[in-house]
Amino acid sequence: MISENLKEINKNIEKACKNSGRSTDSVHLIAVSKTKPVEMLKEAYDLGCRIFGENRVQELTEKMPVLPADIKWHMIGHLQTNKIKYIIGKVDLIHSVDTLHLAEAIDKEAGKNNCIQDVLIEINVAGEDSKFGTADMDINKQLIKDVSALKNLNLKGLMTVAPYTDDPEDNRQYFKALKKLADDMREYFVSDPVLSMGMTGDYMVAIEEGATYVRVGTGLFGERNYNV
Ligand SMILES: *Cc1c(COP(=O)(O)O)cnc(C)c1O
């Protein structure tokens, strides 16, 4: 099942890249493996997946040591300051920096560990109450400036979780807005800003609007069951 799903996703990524005149090399698939057993991650790994996204620190640190060392782990979920120490320097990218307080705590922990941590700032483009981050662009711009000044962090770009919808076109406006914010603030990122946007329901639209990382869980591994 994972094999067919992955083929389909790669085909869709290619199609979306073609639609928007982008190179497929510019888009990276994050296999979102939260709640899924390591056997399934190993299967995806054997099929070529090298970036895995998890949203809970405990699950991430349990899976990490039992899977191949060349996997790049991405923390995509809300991060509590007291959990930073378990993942600092071990995860390739933290997508979910949503306050200066959290950024400063990551910076401090990175300093202690003599590492530079790559991070993204999470933007709540649609302003949903249920999501982390804010839709206030003045606050977001200030946050980008402040985080970019922290010396043990590399601010690589922005991330958003768009609203759940049946029609991916509904989210095009939010992906456009995230891209615009990144472009407006370009000078504050360490290199061309990366954009983490698009999930199972809307990753093709996200790619058309400039996503460099798409985070696909259900479309790759199937529905999640939180009751087991
Ligand atoms: C779970 C999750 C995803 C994947 O969602 P699907 O709809 O299953 O593809 C992507 N991003 C974040 C932040 C998530 O928590």
JSON list of C-alpha atoms and ligand atoms in Angstrom, two decimals:
[
{"chain": "A", "resi": 1, "resn": "MET", "atom": "CA", "xyz": [0.00, 0.00, 0.00]},
{"chain": "A", "resi": 2, "resn": "ILE", "atom": "CA", "xyz": [2.75, 2.46, 0.93]},
{"chain": "A", "resi": 3, "resn": "SER", "atom": "CA", "xyz": [4.50, 1.68, -2.33]},
{"chain": "A", "resi": 4, "resn": "GLU", "atom": "CA", "xyz": [1.47, 2.58, -4.46]},
{"chain": "A", "resi": 5, "resn": "ASN", "atom": "CA", "xyz": [0.74, 5.65, -2.36]},
{"chain": "A", "resi": 6, "resn": "LEU", "atom": "CA", "xyz": [4.30, 6.89, -2.71]},
{"chain": "A", "resi": 7, "resn": "LYS", "atom": "CA", "xyz": [4.21, 6.43, -6.47]},
{"chain": "A", "resi": 8, "resn": "GLU", "atom": "CA", "xyz": [0.99, 8.40, -6.64]},
{"chain": "A", "resi": 9, "resn": "ILE", "atom": "CA", "xyz": [2.39, 11.20, -4.46]},
{"chain": "A", "resi": 10, "resn": "ASN", "atom": "CA", "xyz": [5.58, 11.44, -6.52]},
{"chain": "A", "resi": 11, "resn": "LYS", "atom": "CA", "xyz": [3.49, 11.56, -9.68]},
{"chain": "A", "resi": 12, "resn": "ASN", "atom": "CA", "xyz": [1.38, 14.36, -8.20]},
{"chain": "A", "resi": 13, "resn": "ILE", "atom": "CA", "xyz": [4.45, 16.29, -7.09]},
{"chain": "A", "resi": 14, "resn": "GLU", "atom": "CA", "xyz": [5.83, 16.06, -10.61]},
{"chain": "A", "resi": 15, "resn": "LYS", "atom": "CA", "xyz": [2.51, 17.20, -12.06]},
{"chain": "A", "resi": 16, "resn": "ALA", "atom": "CA", "xyz": [2.26, 20.19, -9.71]},
{"chain": "A", "resi": 17, "resn": "CYS", "atom": "CA", "xyz": [5.86, 21.14, -10.49]},
{"chain": "A", "resi": 18, "resn": "LYS", "atom": "CA", "xyz": [5.14, 20.95, -14.19]},
{"chain": "A", "resi": 19, "resn": "ASN", "atom": "CA", "xyz": [1.99, 23.08, -13.79]},
{"chain": "A", "resi": 20, "resn": "SER", "atom": "CA", "xyz": [4.02, 25.79, -12.11]},
{"chain": "A", "resi": 21, "resn": "GLY", "atom": "CA", "xyz": [7.24, 25.57, -14.09]},
{"chain": "A", "resi": 22, "resn": "ARG", "atom": "CA", "xyz": [9.27, 24.32, -11.13]},
{"chain": "A", "resi": 23, "resn": "SER", "atom": "CA", "xyz": [11.94, 21.67, -10.93]},
{"chain": "A", "resi": 24, "resn": "THR", "atom": "CA", "xyz": [10.95, 18.53, -8.96]},
{"chain": "A", "resi": 25, "resn": "ASP", "atom": "CA", "xyz": [14.28, 18.83, -7.13]},
{"chain": "A", "resi": 26, "resn": "SER", "atom": "CA", "xyz": [12.98, 21.96, -5.44]},
{"chain": "A", "resi": 27, "resn": "VAL", "atom": "CA", "xyz": [10.22, 20.07, -3.59]},
{"chain": "A", "resi": 28, "resn": "HIS", "atom": "CA", "xyz": [10.92, 17.64, -0.76]},
{"chain": "A", "resi": 29, "resn": "LEU", "atom": "CA", "xyz": [8.45, 15.14, 0.61]},
{"chain": "A", "resi": 30, "resn": "ILE", "atom": "CA", "xyz": [8.22, 14.77, 4.38]},
{"chain": "A", "resi": 31, "resn": "ALA", "atom": "CA", "xyz": [6.74, 11.39, 5.30]},
{"chain": "A", "resi": 32, "resn": "VAL", "atom": "CA", "xyz": [4.56, 12.30, 8.30]},
{"chain": "A", "resi": 33, "resn": "SER", "atom": "CA", "xyz": [4.75, 9.13, 10.37]},
{"chain": "A", "resi": 34, "resn": "LYS", "atom": "CA", "xyz": [3.12, 10.14, 13.66]},
{"chain": "A", "resi": 35, "resn": "THR", "atom": "CA", "xyz": [1.16, 7.27, 15.28]},
{"chain": "A", "resi": 36, "resn": "LYS", "atom": "CA", "xyz": [2.57, 4.80, 12.73]},
{"chain": "A", "resi": 37, "resn": "PRO", "atom": "CA", "xyz": [4.69, 1.81, 13.81]},
{"chain": "A", "resi": 38, "resn": "VAL", "atom": "CA", "xyz": [8.40, 1.71, 12.93]},
{"chain": "A", "resi": 39, "resn": "GLU", "atom": "CA", "xyz": [7.79, -1.18, 10.53]},
{"chain": "A", "resi": 40, "resn": "MET", "atom": "CA", "xyz": [5.82, 1.18, 8.31]},
{"chain": "A", "resi": 41, "resn": "LEU", "atom": "CA", "xyz": [8.54, 3.82, 8.50]},
{"chain": "A", "resi": 42, "resn": "LYS", "atom": "CA", "xyz": [11.11, 1.18, 7.52]},
{"chain": "A", "resi": 43, "resn": "GLU", "atom": "CA", "xyz": [8.96, 0.25, 4.55]},
{"chain": "A", "resi": 44, "resn": "ALA", "atom": "CA", "xyz": [8.80, 3.89, 3.43]},
{"chain": "A", "resi": 45, "resn": "TYR", "atom": "CA", "xyz": [12.55, 4.18, 4.00]},
{"chain": "A", "resi": 46, "resn": "ASP", "atom": "CA", "xyz": [13.21, 1.16, 1.79]},
{"chain": "A", "resi": 47, "resn": "LEU", "atom": "CA", "xyz": [11.11, 2.82, -0.90]},
{"chain": "A", "resi": 48, "resn": "GLY", "atom": "CA", "xyz": [13.34, 5.88, -0.77]},
{"chain": "A", "resi": 49, "resn": "CYS", "atom": "CA", "xyz": [11.84, 8.20, 1.87]},
{"chain": "A", "resi": 50, "resn": "ARG", "atom": "CA", "xyz": [14.58, 9.93, 3.87]},
{"chain": "A", "resi": 51, "resn": "ILE", "atom": "CA", "xyz": [12.73, 12.74, 5.65]},
{"chain": "A", "resi": 52, "resn": "PHE", "atom": "CA", "xyz": [10.24, 11.81, 8.38]},
{"chain": "A", "resi": 53, "resn": "GLY", "atom": "CA", "xyz": [8.00, 14.20, 10.27]},
{"chain": "A", "resi": 54, "resn": "GLU", "atom": "CA", "xyz": [6.78, 13.59, 13.82]},
{"chain": "A", "resi": 55, "resn": "ASN", "atom": "CA", "xyz": [4.76, 15.86, 16.09]},
{"chain": "A", "resi": 56, "resn": "ARG", "atom": "CA", "xyz": [5.57, 14.46, 19.54]},
{"chain": "A", "resi": 57, "resn": "VAL", "atom": "CA", "xyz": [8.97, 14.49, 21.18]},
{"chain": "A", "resi": 58, "resn": "GLN", "atom": "CA", "xyz": [8.57, 11.17, 22.96]},
{"chain": "A", "resi": 59, "resn": "GLU", "atom": "CA", "xyz": [7.49, 9.32, 19.83]},
{"chain": "A", "resi": 60, "resn": "LEU", "atom": "CA", "xyz": [10.28, 10.94, 17.84]},
{"chain": "A", "resi": 61, "resn": "THR", "atom": "CA", "xyz": [13.00, 9.97, 20.30]},
{"chain": "A", "resi": 62, "resn": "GLU", "atom": "CA", "xyz": [11.70, 6.41, 20.52]},
{"chain": "A", "resi": 63, "resn": "LYS", "atom": "CA", "xyz": [11.69, 5.91, 16.77]},
{"chain": "A", "resi": 64, "resn": "MET", "atom": "CA", "xyz": [14.97, 7.64, 16.00]},
{"chain": "A", "resi": 65, "resn": "PRO", "atom": "CA", "xyz": [17.43, 5.06, 17.44]},
{"chain": "A", "resi": 66, "resn": "VAL", "atom": "CA", "xyz": [15.74, 2.03, 15.87]},
{"chain": "A", "resi": 67, "resn": "LEU", "atom": "CA", "xyz": [15.71, 3.35, 12.31]},
{"chain": "A", "resi": 68, "resn": "PRO", "atom": "CA", "xyz": [18.56, 4.05, 9.86]},
{"chain": "A", "resi": 69, "resn": "ALA", "atom": "CA", "xyz": [20.91, 6.86, 10.83]},
{"chain": "A", "resi": 70, "resn": "ASP", "atom": "CA", "xyz": [20.69, 8.69, 7.51]},
{"chain": "A", "resi": 71, "resn": "ILE", "atom": "CA", "xyz": [17.05, 9.64, 8.11]},
{"chain": "A", "resi": 72, "resn": "LYS", "atom": "CA", "xyz": [16.43, 13.34, 8.54]},
{"chain": "A", "resi": 73, "resn": "TRP", "atom": "CA", "xyz": [13.90, 13.85, 11.34]},
{"chain": "A", "resi": 74, "resn": "HIS", "atom": "CA", "xyz": [11.68, 16.89, 11.31]},
{"chain": "A", "resi": 75, "resn": "MET", "atom": "CA", "xyz": [9.77, 18.10, 14.35]},
{"chain": "A", "resi": 76, "resn": "ILE", "atom": "CA", "xyz": [6.50, 19.41, 12.91]},
{"chain": "A", "resi": 77, "resn": "GLY", "atom": "CA", "xyz": [4.32, 19.61, 16.03]},
{"chain": "A", "resi": 78, "resn": "HIS", "atom": "CA", "xyz": [3.97, 22.10, 18.86]},
{"chain": "A", "resi": 79, "resn": "LEU", "atom": "CA", "xyz": [7.10, 22.06, 21.01]},
{"chain": "A", "resi": 80, "resn": "GLN", "atom": "CA", "xyz": [7.18, 22.68, 24.75]},
{"chain": "A", "resi": 81, "resn": "THR", "atom": "CA", "xyz": [10.29, 24.37, 26.10]},
{"chain": "A", "resi": 82, "resn": "ASN", "atom": "CA", "xyz": [10.96, 21.60, 28.63]},
{"chain": "A", "resi": 83, "resn": "LYS", "atom": "CA", "xyz": [11.20, 19.04, 25.81]},
{"chain": "A", "resi": 84, "resn": "ILE", "atom": "CA", "xyz": [13.73, 20.92, 23.67]},
{"chain": "A", "resi": 85, "resn": "LYS", "atom": "CA", "xyz": [16.68, 19.20, 25.32]},
{"chain": "A", "resi": 86, "resn": "TYR", "atom": "CA", "xyz": [15.60, 15.79, 24.03]},
{"chain": "A", "resi": 87, "resn": "ILE", "atom": "CA", "xyz": [15.71, 16.76, 20.37]},
{"chain": "A", "resi": 88, "resn": "ILE", "atom": "CA", "xyz": [18.25, 19.58, 20.11]},
{"chain": "A", "resi": 89, "resn": "GLY", "atom": "CA", "xyz": [20.85, 18.87, 17.45]},
{"chain": "A", "resi": 90, "resn": "LYS", "atom": "CA", "xyz": [19.19, 15.54, 16.68]},
{"chain": "A", "resi": 91, "resn": "VAL", "atom": "CA", "xyz": [16.42, 16.82, 14.47]},
{"chain": "A", "resi": 92, "resn": "ASP", "atom": "CA", "xyz": [17.28, 18.27, 11.11]},
{"chain": "A", "resi": 93, "resn": "LEU", "atom": "CA", "xyz": [14.60, 20.94, 11.25]},
{"chain": "A", "resi": 94, "resn": "ILE", "atom": "CA", "xyz": [12.09, 22.27, 13.80]},
{"chain": "A", "resi": 95, "resn": "HIS", "atom": "CA", "xyz": [9.06, 23.59, 11.87]},
{"chain": "A", "resi": 96, "resn": "SER", "atom": "CA", "xyz": [7.02, 24.88, 14.77]},
{"chain": "A", "resi": 97, "resn": "VAL", "atom": "CA", "xyz": [8.67, 27.95, 16.30]},
{"chain": "A", "resi": 98, "resn": "ASP", "atom": "CA", "xyz": [5.64, 30.10, 17.12]},
{"chain": "A", "resi": 99, "resn": "THR", "atom": "CA", "xyz": [6.89, 32.49, 19.82]},
{"chain": "A", "resi": 100, "resn": "LEU", "atom": "CA", "xyz": [10.09, 34.37, 20.59]},
{"chain": "A", "resi": 101, "resn": "HIS", "atom": "CA", "xyz": [10.07, 32.70, 23.99]},
{"chain": "A", "resi": 102, "resn": "LEU", "atom": "CA", "xyz": [10.32, 29.25, 22.36]},
{"chain": "A", "resi": 103, "resn": "ALA", "atom": "CA", "xyz": [12.99, 30.46, 19.89]},
{"chain": "A", "resi": 104, "resn": "GLU", "atom": "CA", "xyz": [15.10, 31.84, 22.74]},
{"chain": "A", "resi": 105, "resn": "ALA", "atom": "CA", "xyz": [14.79, 28.58, 24.66]},
{"chain": "A", "resi": 106, "resn": "ILE", "atom": "CA", "xyz": [15.90, 26.58, 21.58]},
{"chain": "A", "resi": 107, "resn": "ASP", "atom": "CA", "xyz": [18.77, 29.03, 21.05]},
{"chain": "A", "resi": 108, "resn": "LYS", "atom": "CA", "xyz": [19.91, 28.60, 24.64]},
{"chain": "A", "resi": 109, "resn": "GLU", "atom": "CA", "xyz": [19.78, 24.80, 24.47]},
{"chain": "A", "resi": 110, "resn": "ALA", "atom": "CA", "xyz": [21.63, 24.80, 21.12]},
{"chain": "A", "resi": 111, "resn": "GLY", "atom": "CA", "xyz": [24.33, 26.96, 22.71]},
{"chain": "A", "resi": 112, "resn": "LYS", "atom": "CA", "xyz": [24.73, 24.46, 25.56]},
{"chain": "A", "resi": 113, "resn": "ASN", "atom": "CA", "xyz": [25.08, 21.68, 23.01]},
{"chain": "A", "resi": 114, "resn": "ASN", "atom": "CA", "xyz": [27.44, 23.58, 20.73]},
{"chain": "A", "resi": 115, "resn": "CYS", "atom": "CA", "xyz": [25.15, 23.22, 17.77]},
{"chain": "A", "resi": 116, "resn": "ILE", "atom": "CA", "xyz": [23.29, 25.44, 15.39]},
{"chain": "A", "resi": 117, "resn": "GLN", "atom": "CA", "xyz": [19.66, 24.37, 15.09]},
{"chain": "A", "resi": 118, "resn": "ASP", "atom": "CA", "xyz": [17.76, 24.89, 11.82]},
{"chain": "A", "resi": 119, "resn": "VAL", "atom": "CA", "xyz": [14.25, 26.22, 12.44]},
{"chain": "A", "resi": 120, "resn": "LEU", "atom": "CA", "xyz": [11.15, 27.50, 10.67]},
{"chain": "A", "resi": 121, "resn": "ILE", "atom": "CA", "xyz": [8.63, 29.95, 12.07]},
{"chain": "A", "resi": 122, "resn": "GLU", "atom": "CA", "xyz": [5.05, 28.69, 12.15]},
{"chain": "A", "resi": 123, "resn": "ILE", "atom": "CA", "xyz": [2.53, 31.19, 10.81]},
{"chain": "A", "resi": 124, "resn": "ASN", "atom": "CA", "xyz": [-1.20, 30.84, 11.42]},
{"chain": "A", "resi": 125, "resn": "VAL", "atom": "CA", "xyz": [-2.06, 32.43, 8.08]},
{"chain": "A", "resi": 126, "resn": "ALA", "atom": "CA", "xyz": [-5.80, 31.77, 8.31]},
{"chain": "A", "resi": 127, "resn": "GLY", "atom": "CA", "xyz": [-5.97, 32.90, 11.94]},
{"chain": "A", "resi": 128, "resn": "GLU", "atom": "CA", "xyz": [-7.68, 29.76, 13.21]},
{"chain": "A", "resi": 129, "resn": "ASP", "atom": "CA", "xyz": [-8.12, 29.60, 16.99]},
{"chain": "A", "resi": 130, "resn": "SER", "atom": "CA", "xyz": [-7.20, 25.93, 17.04]},
{"chain": "A", "resi": 131, "resn": "LYS", "atom": "CA", "xyz": [-3.78, 26.52, 15.51]},
{"chain": "A", "resi": 132, "resn": "PHE", "atom": "CA", "xyz": [-0.48, 27.82, 16.88]},
{"chain": "A", "resi": 133, "resn": "GLY", "atom": "CA", "xyz": [1.08, 31.02, 15.61]},
{"chain": "A", "resi": 134, "resn": "THR", "atom": "CA", "xyz": [-0.65, 34.26, 14.70]},
{"chain": "A", "resi": 135, "resn": "ALA", "atom": "CA", "xyz": [-2.16, 35.79, 11.56]},
{"chain": "A", "resi": 136, "resn": "ASP", "atom": "CA", "xyz": [-1.03, 39.29, 12.55]},
{"chain": "A", "resi": 137, "resn": "MET", "atom": "CA", "xyz": [1.60, 40.06, 9.91]},
{"chain": "A", "resi": 138, "resn": "ASP", "atom": "CA", "xyz": [3.23, 42.87, 11.90]},
{"chain": "A", "resi": 139, "resn": "ILE", "atom": "CA", "xyz": [3.78, 40.51, 14.80]},
{"chain": "A", "resi": 140, "resn": "ASN", "atom": "CA", "xyz": [5.03, 37.83, 12.40]},
{"chain": "A", "resi": 141, "resn": "LYS", "atom": "CA", "xyz": [7.50, 40.21, 10.78]},
{"chain": "A", "resi": 142, "resn": "GLN", "atom": "CA", "xyz": [8.85, 41.25, 14.15]},
{"chain": "A", "resi": 143, "resn": "LEU", "atom": "CA", "xyz": [9.12, 37.59, 15.18]},
{"chain": "A", "resi": 144, "resn": "ILE", "atom": "CA", "xyz": [11.09, 36.81, 12.00]},
{"chain": "A", "resi": 145, "resn": "LYS", "atom": "CA", "xyz": [13.48, 39.69, 12.71]},
{"chain": "A", "resi": 146, "resn": "ASP", "atom": "CA", "xyz": [13.96, 38.68, 16.35]},
{"chain": "A", "resi": 147, "resn": "VAL", "atom": "CA", "xyz": [14.46, 34.98, 15.63]},
{"chain": "A", "resi": 148, "resn": "SER", "atom": "CA", "xyz": [16.92, 35.71, 12.82]},
{"chain": "A", "resi": 149, "resn": "ALA", "atom": "CA", "xyz": [19.11, 37.54, 15.32]},
{"chain": "A", "resi": 150, "resn": "LEU", "atom": "CA", "xyz": [19.56, 34.52, 17.61]},
{"chain": "A", "resi": 151, "resn": "LYS", "atom": "CA", "xyz": [23.02, 33.18, 17.06]},
{"chain": "A", "resi": 152, "resn": "ASN", "atom": "CA", "xyz": [22.55, 29.47, 17.66]},
{"chain": "A", "resi": 153, "resn": "LEU", "atom": "CA", "xyz": [19.60, 29.23, 15.28]},
{"chain": "A", "resi": 154, "resn": "ASN", "atom": "CA", "xyz": [19.50, 29.18, 11.49]},
{"chain": "A", "resi": 155, "resn": "LEU", "atom": "CA", "xyz": [16.19, 30.64, 10.42]},
{"chain": "A", "resi": 156, "resn": "LYS", "atom": "CA", "xyz": [15.53, 28.77, 7.19]},
{"chain": "A", "resi": 157, "resn": "GLY", "atom": "CA", "xyz": [11.96, 29.75, 6.35]},
{"chain": "A", "resi": 158, "resn": "LEU", "atom": "CA", "xyz": [8.29, 29.53, 7.26]},
{"chain": "A", "resi": 159, "resn": "MET", "atom": "CA", "xyz": [5.71, 26.85, 7.90]},
{"chain": "A", "resi": 160, "resn": "THR", "atom": "CA", "xyz": [1.92, 26.87, 8.00]},
{"chain": "A", "resi": 161, "resn": "VAL", "atom": "CA", "xyz": [-0.86, 24.40, 8.71]},
{"chain": "A", "resi": 162, "resn": "ALA", "atom": "CA", "xyz": [-3.74, 25.44, 6.47]},
{"chain": "A", "resi": 163, "resn": "PRO", "atom": "CA", "xyz": [-7.38, 24.86, 7.43]},
{"chain": "A", "resi": 164, "resn": "TYR", "atom": "CA", "xyz": [-8.95, 21.49, 6.87]},
{"chain": "A", "resi": 165, "resn": "THR", "atom": "CA", "xyz": [-11.02, 21.66, 3.70]},
{"chain": "A", "resi": 166, "resn": "ASP", "atom": "CA", "xyz": [-12.58, 19.48, 1.03]},
{"chain": "A", "resi": 167, "resn": "ASP", "atom": "CA", "xyz": [-11.50, 21.86, -1.70]},
{"chain": "A", "resi": 168, "resn": "PRO", "atom": "CA", "xyz": [-7.74, 22.49, -1.82]},
{"chain": "A", "resi": 169, "resn": "GLU", "atom": "CA", "xyz": [-8.37, 25.65, -3.86]},
{"chain": "A", "resi": 170, "resn": "ASP", "atom": "CA", "xyz": [-9.72, 27.22, -0.64]},
{"chain": "A", "resi": 171, "resn": "ASN", "atom": "CA", "xyz": [-6.18, 27.15, 0.75]},
{"chain": "A", "resi": 172, "resn": "ARG", "atom": "CA", "xyz": [-4.40, 28.68, -2.23]},
{"chain": "A", "resi": 173, "resn": "GLN", "atom": "CA", "xyz": [-4.79, 32.16, -0.71]},
{"chain": "A", "resi": 174, "resn": "TYR", "atom": "CA", "xyz": [-3.04, 31.06, 2.48]},
{"chain": "A", "resi": 175, "resn": "PHE", "atom": "CA", "xyz": [-0.12, 29.47, 0.64]},
{"chain": "A", "resi": 176, "resn": "LYS", "atom": "CA", "xyz": [0.22, 32.63, -1.46]},
{"chain": "A", "resi": 177, "resn": "ALA", "atom": "CA", "xyz": [0.25, 34.72, 1.71]},
{"chain": "A", "resi": 178, "resn": "LEU", "atom": "CA", "xyz": [2.97, 32.59, 3.32]},
{"chain": "A", "resi": 179, "resn": "LYS", "atom": "CA", "xyz": [5.12, 32.88, 0.19]},
{"chain": "A", "resi": 180, "resn": "LYS", "atom": "CA", "xyz": [4.62, 36.63, 0.11]},
{"chain": "A", "resi": 181, "resn": "LEU", "atom": "CA", "xyz": [5.64, 36.99, 3.75]},
{"chain": "A", "resi": 182, "resn": "ALA", "atom": "CA", "xyz": [8.79, 34.94, 3.09]},
{"chain": "A", "resi": 183, "resn": "ASP", "atom": "CA", "xyz": [9.64, 37.03, 0.02]},
{"chain": "A", "resi": 184, "resn": "ASP", "atom": "CA", "xyz": [9.03, 40.32, 1.86]},
{"chain": "A", "resi": 185, "resn": "MET", "atom": "CA", "xyz": [11.34, 39.20, 4.67]},
{"chain": "A", "resi": 186, "resn": "ARG", "atom": "CA", "xyz": [13.90, 37.46, 2.48]},
{"chain": "A", "resi": 187, "resn": "GLU", "atom": "CA", "xyz": [16.92, 39.24, 3.99]},
{"chain": "A", "resi": 188, "resn": "TYR", "atom": "CA", "xyz": [16.26, 37.67, 7.40]},
{"chain": "A", "resi": 189, "resn": "PHE", "atom": "CA", "xyz": [16.61, 34.05, 6.25]},
{"chain": "A", "resi": 190, "resn": "VAL", "atom": "CA", "xyz": [19.97, 32.29, 6.00]},
{"chain": "A", "resi": 191, "resn": "SER", "atom": "CA", "xyz": [19.35, 31.42, 2.33]},
{"chain": "A", "resi": 192, "resn": "ASP", "atom": "CA", "xyz": [16.44, 31.33, -0.11]},
{"chain": "A", "resi": 193, "resn": "PRO", "atom": "CA", "xyz": [13.55, 30.81, 2.31]},
{"chain": "A", "resi": 194, "resn": "VAL", "atom": "CA", "xyz": [12.12, 27.31, 2.54]},
{"chain": "A", "resi": 195, "resn": "LEU", "atom": "CA", "xyz": [8.34, 27.00, 2.73]},
{"chain": "A", "resi": 196, "resn": "SER", "atom": "CA", "xyz": [6.80, 24.08, 4.59]},
{"chain": "A", "resi": 197, "resn": "MET", "atom": "CA", "xyz": [3.19, 24.00, 3.44]},
{"chain": "A", "resi": 198, "resn": "GLY", "atom": "CA", "xyz": [0.71, 21.50, 2.04]},
{"chain": "A", "resi": 199, "resn": "MET", "atom": "CA", "xyz": [-0.59, 18.24, 3.52]},
{"chain": "A", "resi": 200, "resn": "THR", "atom": "CA", "xyz": [-2.44, 15.25, 2.07]},
{"chain": "A", "resi": 201, "resn": "GLY", "atom": "CA", "xyz": [-5.47, 17.28, 1.00]},
{"chain": "A", "resi": 202, "resn": "ASP", "atom": "CA", "xyz": [-3.74, 20.25, -0.56]},
{"chain": "A", "resi": 203, "resn": "TYR", "atom": "CA", "xyz": [-0.08, 19.62, -1.30]},
{"chain": "A", "resi": 204, "resn": "MET", "atom": "CA", "xyz": [-0.42, 20.06, -5.07]},
{"chain": "A", "resi": 205, "resn": "VAL", "atom": "CA", "xyz": [-1.85, 23.56, -4.66]},
{"chain": "A", "resi": 206, "resn": "ALA", "atom": "CA", "xyz": [0.88, 24.31, -2.08]},
{"chain": "A", "resi": 207, "resn": "ILE", "atom": "CA", "xyz": [3.56, 23.29, -4.58]},
{"chain": "A", "resi": 208, "resn": "GLU", "atom": "CA", "xyz": [2.02, 25.49, -7.25]},
{"chain": "A", "resi": 209, "resn": "GLU", "atom": "CA", "xyz": [2.33, 28.36, -4.76]},
{"chain": "A", "resi": 210, "resn": "GLY", "atom": "CA", "xyz": [5.95, 27.66, -3.89]},
{"chain": "A", "resi": 211, "resn": "ALA", "atom": "CA", "xyz": [6.13, 24.93, -1.20]},
{"chain": "A", "resi": 212, "resn": "THR", "atom": "CA", "xyz": [9.63, 23.45, -0.83]},
{"chain": "A", "resi": 213, "resn": "TYR", "atom": "CA", "xyz": [8.54, 20.92, 1.80]},
{"chain": "A", "resi": 214, "resn": "VAL", "atom": "CA", "xyz": [5.19, 19.13, 1.69]},
{"chain": "A", "resi": 215, "resn": "ARG", "atom": "CA", "xyz": [4.12, 17.17, 4.77]},
{"chain": "A", "resi": 216, "resn": "VAL", "atom": "CA", "xyz": [2.12, 14.09, 3.80]},
{"chain": "A", "resi": 217, "resn": "GLY", "atom": "CA", "xyz": [0.84, 11.59, 6.35]},
{"chain": "A", "resi": 218, "resn": "THR", "atom": "CA", "xyz": [-2.53, 10.03, 5.53]},
{"chain": "A", "resi": 219, "resn": "GLY", "atom": "CA", "xyz": [-1.85, 10.01, 1.79]},
{"chain": "A", "resi": 220, "resn": "LEU", "atom": "CA", "xyz": [1.25, 7.90, 2.34]},
{"chain": "A", "resi": 221, "resn": "PHE", "atom": "CA", "xyz": [0.57, 5.73, 5.42]},
{"chain": "A", "resi": 222, "resn": "GLY", "atom": "CA", "xyz": [-3.24, 5.68, 5.48]},
{"chain": "A", "resi": 223, "resn": "GLU", "atom": "CA", "xyz": [-5.65, 6.99, 8.09]},
{"chain": "A", "resi": 224, "resn": "ARG", "atom": "CA", "xyz": [-4.34, 7.48, 11.61]},
{"chain": "A", "resi": 225, "resn": "ASN", "atom": "CA", "xyz": [-5.91, 5.66, 14.53]},
{"chain": "A", "resi": 226, "resn": "TYR", "atom": "CA", "xyz": [-5.43, 7.54, 17.79]},
{"chain": "A", "resi": 227, "resn": "ASN", "atom": "CA", "xyz": [-7.26, 4.94, 19.89]},
{"chain": "A", "resi": 228, "resn": "VAL", "atom": "CA", "xyz": [-4.65, 2.22, 19.89]},
{"chain": "B", "resi": 1, "resn": "LIG", "atom": "C1", "xyz": [-0.31, 15.30, 10.91]},
{"chain": "B", "resi": 1, "resn": "LIG", "atom": "C2", "xyz": [0.33, 16.47, 10.27]},
{"chain": "B", "resi": 1, "resn": "LIG", "atom": "C3", "xyz": [0.52, 16.51, 8.87]},
{"chain": "B", "resi": 1, "resn": "LIG", "atom": "C4", "xyz": [0.04, 15.42, 7.92]},
{"chain": "B", "resi": 1, "resn": "LIG", "atom": "O1", "xyz": [-1.33, 15.49, 7.73]},
{"chain": "B", "resi": 1, "resn": "LIG", "atom": "P1", "xyz": [-2.07, 14.57, 6.64]},
{"chain": "B", "resi": 1, "resn": "LIG", "atom": "O2", "xyz": [-3.32, 15.29, 6.37]},
{"chain": "B", "resi": 1, "resn": "LIG", "atom": "O3", "xyz": [-2.26, 13.23, 7.27]},
{"chain": "B", "resi": 1, "resn": "LIG", "atom": "O4", "xyz": [-1.18, 14.50, 5.45]},
{"chain": "B", "resi": 1, "resn": "LIG", "atom": "C5", "xyz": [1.16, 17.61, 8.34]},
{"chain": "B", "resi": 1, "resn": "LIG", "atom": "N1", "xyz": [1.60, 18.62, 9.12]},
{"chain": "B", "resi": 1, "resn": "LIG", "atom": "C6", "xyz": [1.45, 18.61, 10.46]},
{"chain": "B", "resi": 1, "resn": "LIG", "atom": "C7", "xyz": [1.96, 19.76, 11.26]},
{"chain": "B", "resi": 1, "resn": "LIG", "atom": "C8", "xyz": [0.80, 17.54, 11.07]},
{"chain": "B", "resi": 1, "resn": "LIG", "atom": "O5", "xyz": [0.65, 17.55, 12.41]}
]
